[in-house]
Amino acid sequence: MLKYDASAFCRISSVLGQALVILRHSKDPDWGSLAATLGELQREADRMGMASVVKVLLRIKEHMFETPGASSASVQPMLSELYNRLRDELEEMLFLQVEAAQAPFYSQSNPLFGAVVAEQFPSVTYEVEEAGRCLALERSTASAFHSIRCLEAGIRAIARSLGISDPTRGAERSWGSTLKAIKAEIDRRWPANTGRMGGDARFFDEVYGALAGMQNPYRNATMHLDDKYTGEEARHLMELVRGIMGMLANRMNERGQPQA
């Protein structure tokens, strides 16, 4: 899918219409100015795969500069043909509008989860970008799916930071199994009856609680066909995941460094 500059097309269309008017009333047209306009239109048409429009544009430019006796009268019908070809091509395309309030989720001039997460967890860049773009395009359940996938990297990083080896068997590569191993290691290092009031003890206890709280209502639910997310729910989930990933990124990278 192409990101399309609607204002550029409006400008080109307007200039093309003006060119037709000028040619009807001018015996000595400015071929250079017209060629510049047609060149801009050609770049857009080529980018959008409008092969028939590009062919007409090339014929017009060839006629203007290489055909002896080219005149306003001879170019006018060619511009009319260009207009018709352009209209036919556009009728075959579907254009979608992203609401202004949602546009930042699609364009993403800055990382949606912040620069620290982008730096510490580069493997989730695709998931974060897709979560935002799906939200902007009102594919809210898909957005939720991509948001949840970001947490896979977070859980893996926590396990690595605690010295837990990456699982090798399929049955062990689940949220449930990994969180169980994380909980066991936290309890071994910092028994609950000793208190976990600060430092790594408090950090790992809190981040484990946040991830365990996400498992049933969000992660498991997202995997079932019966569950769908509204735009508001997907946006809320994205913010929750962003918060957790931000907390992790301020303590470790996706390799679990520094280790606890």
mmCIF file of C-alpha atoms in Angstrom:
data_model
loop_
_atom_site.group_PDB
_atom_site.id
_atom_site.type_symbol
_atom_site.label_atom_id
_atom_site.label_comp_id
_atom_site.label_asym_id
_atom_site.label_seq_id
_atom_site.Cartn_x
_atom_site.Cartn_y
_atom_site.Cartn_z
ATOM 1 C CA MET A 1 0.000 0.000 0.000
ATOM 2 C CA LEU A 2 1.327 3.422 -0.981
ATOM 3 C CA LYS A 3 1.294 6.528 1.141
ATOM 4 C CA TYR A 4 -0.312 9.038 -1.206
ATOM 5 C CA ASP A 5 -0.033 12.813 -1.162
ATOM 6 C CA ALA A 6 -3.585 13.900 -1.963
ATOM 7 C CA SER A 7 -2.633 17.587 -1.995
ATOM 8 C CA ALA A 8 -0.034 16.911 -4.713
ATOM 9 C CA PHE A 9 -2.633 15.225 -6.900
ATOM 10 C CA CYS A 10 -5.099 18.083 -6.390
ATOM 11 C CA ARG A 11 -2.410 20.552 -7.409
ATOM 12 C CA ILE A 12 -1.433 18.575 -10.493
ATOM 13 C CA SER A 13 -5.056 18.074 -11.515
ATOM 14 C CA SER A 14 -5.695 21.793 -11.144
ATOM 15 C CA VAL A 15 -2.643 22.698 -13.213
ATOM 16 C CA LEU A 16 -3.598 20.147 -15.866
ATOM 17 C CA GLY A 17 -7.029 21.765 -16.136
ATOM 18 C CA GLN A 18 -5.461 25.198 -16.370
ATOM 19 C CA ALA A 19 -3.104 23.956 -19.083
ATOM 20 C CA LEU A 20 -6.060 22.879 -21.187
ATOM 21 C CA VAL A 21 -7.596 26.330 -20.840
ATOM 22 C CA ILE A 22 -4.314 28.069 -21.715
ATOM 23 C CA LEU A 23 -3.787 25.906 -24.788
ATOM 24 C CA ARG A 24 -7.232 26.786 -26.081
ATOM 25 C CA HIS A 25 -6.399 30.498 -25.923
ATOM 26 C CA SER A 26 -2.688 30.553 -26.764
ATOM 27 C CA LYS A 27 -0.971 30.123 -30.110
ATOM 28 C CA ASP A 28 2.504 30.123 -28.556
ATOM 29 C CA PRO A 29 2.316 27.976 -25.357
ATOM 30 C CA ASP A 30 5.141 27.654 -22.840
ATOM 31 C CA TRP A 31 6.203 24.070 -23.536
ATOM 32 C CA GLY A 32 8.798 24.128 -20.742
ATOM 33 C CA SER A 33 6.263 24.992 -18.056
ATOM 34 C CA LEU A 34 3.817 22.395 -19.353
ATOM 35 C CA ALA A 35 6.550 19.750 -19.517
ATOM 36 C CA ALA A 36 7.468 20.433 -15.866
ATOM 37 C CA THR A 37 3.864 19.880 -14.804
ATOM 38 C CA LEU A 38 3.585 16.717 -16.857
ATOM 39 C CA GLY A 39 6.881 15.485 -15.396
ATOM 40 C CA GLU A 40 5.525 15.812 -11.873
ATOM 41 C CA LEU A 41 2.397 13.942 -12.875
ATOM 42 C CA GLN A 42 4.517 11.255 -14.541
ATOM 43 C CA ARG A 43 6.492 10.638 -11.348
ATOM 44 C CA GLU A 44 3.277 10.158 -9.382
ATOM 45 C CA ALA A 45 1.725 7.974 -12.089
ATOM 46 C CA ASP A 46 4.836 5.809 -12.288
ATOM 47 C CA ARG A 47 4.929 5.415 -8.505
ATOM 48 C CA MET A 48 1.281 4.338 -8.492
ATOM 49 C CA GLY A 49 1.711 1.880 -11.355
ATOM 50 C CA MET A 50 -0.457 3.809 -13.850
ATOM 51 C CA ALA A 51 1.243 2.390 -16.940
ATOM 52 C CA SER A 52 -1.304 3.720 -19.461
ATOM 53 C CA VAL A 53 -1.044 7.253 -18.032
ATOM 54 C CA VAL A 54 2.745 7.164 -18.235
ATOM 55 C CA LYS A 55 2.574 6.081 -21.891
ATOM 56 C CA VAL A 56 0.327 9.016 -22.786
ATOM 57 C CA LEU A 57 2.593 11.434 -20.913
ATOM 58 C CA LEU A 58 5.639 10.191 -22.812
ATOM 59 C CA ARG A 59 3.819 10.574 -26.135
ATOM 60 C CA ILE A 60 2.814 14.145 -25.245
ATOM 61 C CA LYS A 61 6.366 15.158 -24.344
ATOM 62 C CA GLU A 62 7.731 13.502 -27.482
ATOM 63 C CA HIS A 63 5.159 15.336 -29.566
ATOM 64 C CA MET A 64 5.892 18.737 -27.977
ATOM 65 C CA PHE A 65 9.671 18.605 -28.389
ATOM 66 C CA GLU A 66 10.318 16.282 -31.316
ATOM 67 C CA THR A 67 7.408 16.784 -33.700
ATOM 68 C CA PRO A 68 7.790 19.694 -36.160
ATOM 69 C CA GLY A 69 4.799 21.980 -36.081
ATOM 70 C CA ALA A 70 3.585 20.953 -32.624
ATOM 71 C CA SER A 71 0.925 23.427 -31.580
ATOM 72 C CA SER A 72 -1.759 24.137 -29.043
ATOM 73 C CA ALA A 73 -4.313 22.571 -31.363
ATOM 74 C CA SER A 74 -2.312 19.343 -31.717
ATOM 75 C CA VAL A 75 -1.602 18.979 -27.961
ATOM 76 C CA GLN A 76 -5.133 19.685 -26.718
ATOM 77 C CA PRO A 77 -6.638 16.313 -27.741
ATOM 78 C CA MET A 78 -3.616 14.528 -26.243
ATOM 79 C CA LEU A 79 -4.212 16.250 -22.896
ATOM 80 C CA SER A 80 -7.872 15.289 -23.096
ATOM 81 C CA GLU A 81 -6.816 11.672 -23.640
ATOM 82 C CA LEU A 82 -4.451 11.988 -20.661
ATOM 83 C CA TYR A 83 -7.294 13.208 -18.463
ATOM 84 C CA ASN A 84 -9.484 10.260 -19.502
ATOM 85 C CA ARG A 85 -6.697 7.728 -18.914
ATOM 86 C CA LEU A 86 -6.018 9.220 -15.494
ATOM 87 C CA ARG A 87 -9.680 9.056 -14.554
ATOM 88 C CA ASP A 88 -9.943 5.422 -15.736
ATOM 89 C CA GLU A 89 -6.898 4.396 -13.704
ATOM 90 C CA LEU A 90 -8.164 6.113 -10.566
ATOM 91 C CA GLU A 91 -11.535 4.402 -10.871
ATOM 92 C CA GLU A 92 -9.740 1.061 -10.515
ATOM 93 C CA MET A 93 -8.033 2.073 -7.265
ATOM 94 C CA LEU A 94 -9.306 2.217 -3.707
ATOM 95 C CA PHE A 95 -8.169 5.163 -1.588
ATOM 96 C CA LEU A 96 -8.440 5.050 2.192
ATOM 97 C CA GLN A 97 -8.424 8.091 4.425
ATOM 98 C CA VAL A 98 -6.718 8.065 7.820
ATOM 99 C CA GLU A 99 -8.327 10.461 10.284
ATOM 100 C CA ALA A 100 -6.125 13.350 11.344
ATOM 101 C CA ALA A 101 -6.155 12.221 14.985
ATOM 102 C CA GLN A 102 -4.945 8.754 13.938
ATOM 103 C CA ALA A 103 -2.351 9.912 11.400
ATOM 104 C CA PRO A 104 0.563 9.938 13.905
ATOM 105 C CA PHE A 105 -0.007 6.225 14.516
ATOM 106 C CA TYR A 106 0.478 5.620 10.799
ATOM 107 C CA SER A 107 3.272 8.062 9.925
ATOM 108 C CA GLN A 108 5.233 7.483 13.169
ATOM 109 C CA SER A 109 7.753 10.302 12.930
ATOM 110 C CA ASN A 110 8.954 9.157 16.371
ATOM 111 C CA PRO A 111 9.036 5.615 17.864
ATOM 112 C CA LEU A 112 5.597 4.899 19.330
ATOM 113 C CA PHE A 113 7.045 3.229 22.426
ATOM 114 C CA GLY A 114 9.750 5.857 22.863
ATOM 115 C CA ALA A 115 13.413 6.074 21.918
ATOM 116 C CA VAL A 116 14.634 3.971 24.867
ATOM 117 C CA VAL A 117 12.489 0.964 23.918
ATOM 118 C CA ALA A 118 13.511 1.324 20.265
ATOM 119 C CA GLU A 119 17.174 1.285 21.279
ATOM 120 C CA GLN A 120 17.051 -1.468 23.894
ATOM 121 C CA PHE A 121 14.566 -3.733 22.094
ATOM 122 C CA PRO A 122 15.180 -3.341 18.336
ATOM 123 C CA SER A 123 13.567 -6.738 17.656
ATOM 124 C CA VAL A 124 10.106 -5.327 18.458
ATOM 125 C CA THR A 125 10.362 -2.412 16.011
ATOM 126 C CA TYR A 126 8.216 -4.186 13.414
ATOM 127 C CA GLU A 127 5.561 -5.165 15.953
ATOM 128 C CA VAL A 128 5.335 -1.631 17.367
ATOM 129 C CA GLU A 129 5.062 -0.074 13.918
ATOM 130 C CA GLU A 130 2.393 -2.554 12.823
ATOM 131 C CA ALA A 131 0.425 -2.082 16.046
ATOM 132 C CA GLY A 132 0.278 1.641 15.325
ATOM 133 C CA ARG A 133 -0.557 1.346 11.643
ATOM 134 C CA CYS A 134 -3.263 -1.243 12.252
ATOM 135 C CA LEU A 135 -4.774 1.060 14.860
ATOM 136 C CA ALA A 136 -4.736 3.974 12.402
ATOM 137 C CA LEU A 137 -6.428 1.819 9.736
ATOM 138 C CA GLU A 138 -9.090 0.651 12.219
ATOM 139 C CA ARG A 139 -7.801 -2.940 12.261
ATOM 140 C CA SER A 140 -8.027 -2.903 16.042
ATOM 141 C CA THR A 141 -7.814 -6.656 16.704
ATOM 142 C CA ALA A 142 -4.706 -6.859 14.516
ATOM 143 C CA SER A 143 -3.261 -3.914 16.437
ATOM 144 C CA ALA A 144 -3.848 -5.736 19.726
ATOM 145 C CA PHE A 145 -2.164 -8.845 18.334
ATOM 146 C CA HIS A 146 1.000 -6.918 17.401
ATOM 147 C CA SER A 147 1.074 -5.128 20.754
ATOM 148 C CA ILE A 148 0.917 -8.423 22.623
ATOM 149 C CA ARG A 149 3.717 -9.877 20.497
ATOM 150 C CA CYS A 150 6.030 -7.140 21.788
ATOM 151 C CA LEU A 151 5.834 -8.672 25.244
ATOM 152 C CA GLU A 152 7.414 -11.892 23.968
ATOM 153 C CA ALA A 153 10.723 -10.028 23.722
ATOM 154 C CA GLY A 154 10.179 -8.579 27.188
ATOM 155 C CA ILE A 155 9.547 -11.950 28.810
ATOM 156 C CA ARG A 156 12.589 -13.443 27.069
ATOM 157 C CA ALA A 157 14.762 -10.552 28.293
ATOM 158 C CA ILE A 158 13.599 -10.999 31.903
ATOM 159 C CA ALA A 159 14.381 -14.710 31.794
ATOM 160 C CA ARG A 160 17.837 -14.033 30.379
ATOM 161 C CA SER A 161 18.524 -11.368 32.979
ATOM 162 C CA LEU A 162 17.704 -13.912 35.695
ATOM 163 C CA GLY A 163 20.039 -16.470 34.122
ATOM 164 C CA ILE A 164 17.237 -18.701 32.806
ATOM 165 C CA SER A 165 18.264 -20.447 29.587
ATOM 166 C CA ASP A 166 16.202 -19.895 26.449
ATOM 167 C CA PRO A 167 13.750 -22.792 26.005
ATOM 168 C CA THR A 168 14.622 -25.255 23.259
ATOM 169 C CA ARG A 169 11.518 -27.460 23.183
ATOM 170 C CA GLY A 170 8.240 -26.238 21.740
ATOM 171 C CA ALA A 171 6.229 -27.014 24.856
ATOM 172 C CA GLU A 172 8.537 -24.815 26.916
ATOM 173 C CA ARG A 173 8.272 -21.792 24.616
ATOM 174 C CA SER A 174 4.991 -20.523 26.013
ATOM 175 C CA TRP A 175 4.129 -17.581 28.207
ATOM 176 C CA GLY A 176 2.927 -19.922 30.932
ATOM 177 C CA SER A 177 6.108 -21.995 31.083
ATOM 178 C CA THR A 178 8.457 -19.010 30.923
ATOM 179 C CA LEU A 179 6.543 -17.015 33.534
ATOM 180 C CA LYS A 180 6.502 -20.061 35.789
ATOM 181 C CA ALA A 181 10.293 -20.331 35.506
ATOM 182 C CA ILE A 182 10.656 -16.587 36.155
ATOM 183 C CA LYS A 183 8.458 -16.783 39.273
ATOM 184 C CA ALA A 184 10.440 -19.733 40.602
ATOM 185 C CA GLU A 185 13.734 -17.890 40.136
ATOM 186 C CA ILE A 186 12.392 -14.735 41.787
ATOM 187 C CA ASP A 187 11.203 -16.766 44.783
ATOM 188 C CA ARG A 188 14.561 -18.529 44.988
ATOM 189 C CA ARG A 189 16.569 -15.301 44.953
ATOM 190 C CA TRP A 190 14.234 -13.158 46.999
ATOM 191 C CA PRO A 191 11.899 -15.278 49.153
ATOM 192 C CA ALA A 192 8.554 -13.601 49.668
ATOM 193 C CA ASN A 193 8.849 -13.639 53.448
ATOM 194 C CA THR A 194 12.003 -11.501 53.299
ATOM 195 C CA GLY A 195 10.236 -8.616 51.605
ATOM 196 C CA ARG A 196 10.871 -7.141 48.172
ATOM 197 C CA MET A 197 10.909 -3.471 48.942
ATOM 198 C CA GLY A 198 13.646 -2.194 46.661
ATOM 199 C CA GLY A 199 16.268 -2.802 43.993
ATOM 200 C CA ASP A 200 16.051 -5.789 41.676
ATOM 201 C CA ALA A 201 13.811 -7.670 44.113
ATOM 202 C CA ARG A 202 11.115 -5.054 43.789
ATOM 203 C CA PHE A 203 11.657 -4.544 40.039
ATOM 204 C CA PHE A 204 11.355 -8.210 39.072
ATOM 205 C CA ASP A 205 8.432 -8.767 41.420
ATOM 206 C CA GLU A 206 6.525 -5.854 39.892
ATOM 207 C CA VAL A 207 7.297 -6.655 36.277
ATOM 208 C CA TYR A 208 6.377 -10.308 36.820
ATOM 209 C CA GLY A 209 3.054 -9.232 38.328
ATOM 210 C CA ALA A 210 2.362 -6.938 35.355
ATOM 211 C CA LEU A 211 3.058 -9.698 32.811
ATOM 212 C CA ALA A 212 1.125 -12.352 34.726
ATOM 213 C CA GLY A 213 -1.794 -9.928 34.862
ATOM 214 C CA MET A 214 -1.653 -9.533 31.067
ATOM 215 C CA GLN A 215 -1.639 -13.253 30.298
ATOM 216 C CA ASN A 216 -5.263 -14.302 30.705
ATOM 217 C CA PRO A 217 -7.276 -11.189 29.831
ATOM 218 C CA TYR A 218 -5.097 -10.150 26.901
ATOM 219 C CA ARG A 219 -2.496 -12.596 25.615
ATOM 220 C CA ASN A 220 -4.617 -15.750 25.802
ATOM 221 C CA ALA A 221 -7.776 -13.942 24.695
ATOM 222 C CA THR A 222 -6.076 -12.506 21.615
ATOM 223 C CA MET A 223 -5.366 -16.031 20.363
ATOM 224 C CA HIS A 224 -9.069 -16.990 20.220
ATOM 225 C CA LEU A 225 -11.414 -16.305 17.295
ATOM 226 C CA ASP A 226 -14.304 -15.214 19.487
ATOM 227 C CA ASP A 227 -12.467 -12.210 20.906
ATOM 228 C CA LYS A 228 -12.345 -8.934 19.027
ATOM 229 C CA TYR A 229 -11.003 -5.557 20.102
ATOM 230 C CA THR A 230 -12.535 -2.145 19.596
ATOM 231 C CA GLY A 231 -10.286 0.767 18.690
ATOM 232 C CA GLU A 232 -10.460 2.065 22.255
ATOM 233 C CA GLU A 233 -9.532 -1.339 23.679
ATOM 234 C CA ALA A 234 -6.619 -1.741 21.271
ATOM 235 C CA ARG A 235 -5.371 1.733 22.143
ATOM 236 C CA HIS A 236 -5.618 0.924 25.860
ATOM 237 C CA LEU A 237 -3.721 -2.336 25.359
ATOM 238 C CA MET A 238 -1.023 -0.532 23.387
ATOM 239 C CA GLU A 239 -0.528 1.885 26.279
ATOM 240 C CA LEU A 240 -0.279 -0.986 28.771
ATOM 241 C CA VAL A 241 2.338 -2.747 26.660
ATOM 242 C CA ARG A 242 4.208 0.490 26.121
ATOM 243 C CA GLY A 243 4.368 0.997 29.878
ATOM 244 C CA ILE A 244 5.728 -2.497 30.527
ATOM 245 C CA MET A 245 8.268 -2.302 27.710
ATOM 246 C CA GLY A 246 9.370 1.117 28.940
ATOM 247 C CA MET A 247 9.896 -0.253 32.436
ATOM 248 C CA LEU A 248 12.002 -3.102 31.047
ATOM 249 C CA ALA A 249 14.009 -0.900 28.686
ATOM 250 C CA ASN A 250 15.065 1.316 31.576
ATOM 251 C CA ARG A 251 16.543 -1.730 33.337
ATOM 252 C CA MET A 252 17.819 -4.050 30.579
ATOM 253 C CA ASN A 253 18.145 -4.668 26.853
ATOM 254 C CA GLU A 254 16.582 -7.537 24.923
ATOM 255 C CA ARG A 255 19.585 -9.766 25.760
ATOM 256 C CA GLY A 256 18.793 -9.370 29.453
ATOM 257 C CA GLN A 257 21.819 -7.194 30.149
ATOM 258 C CA PRO A 258 22.775 -6.212 32.724
ATOM 259 C CA GLN A 259 21.986 -9.462 34.479
ATOM 260 C CA ALA A 260 20.382 -9.492 37.894
#
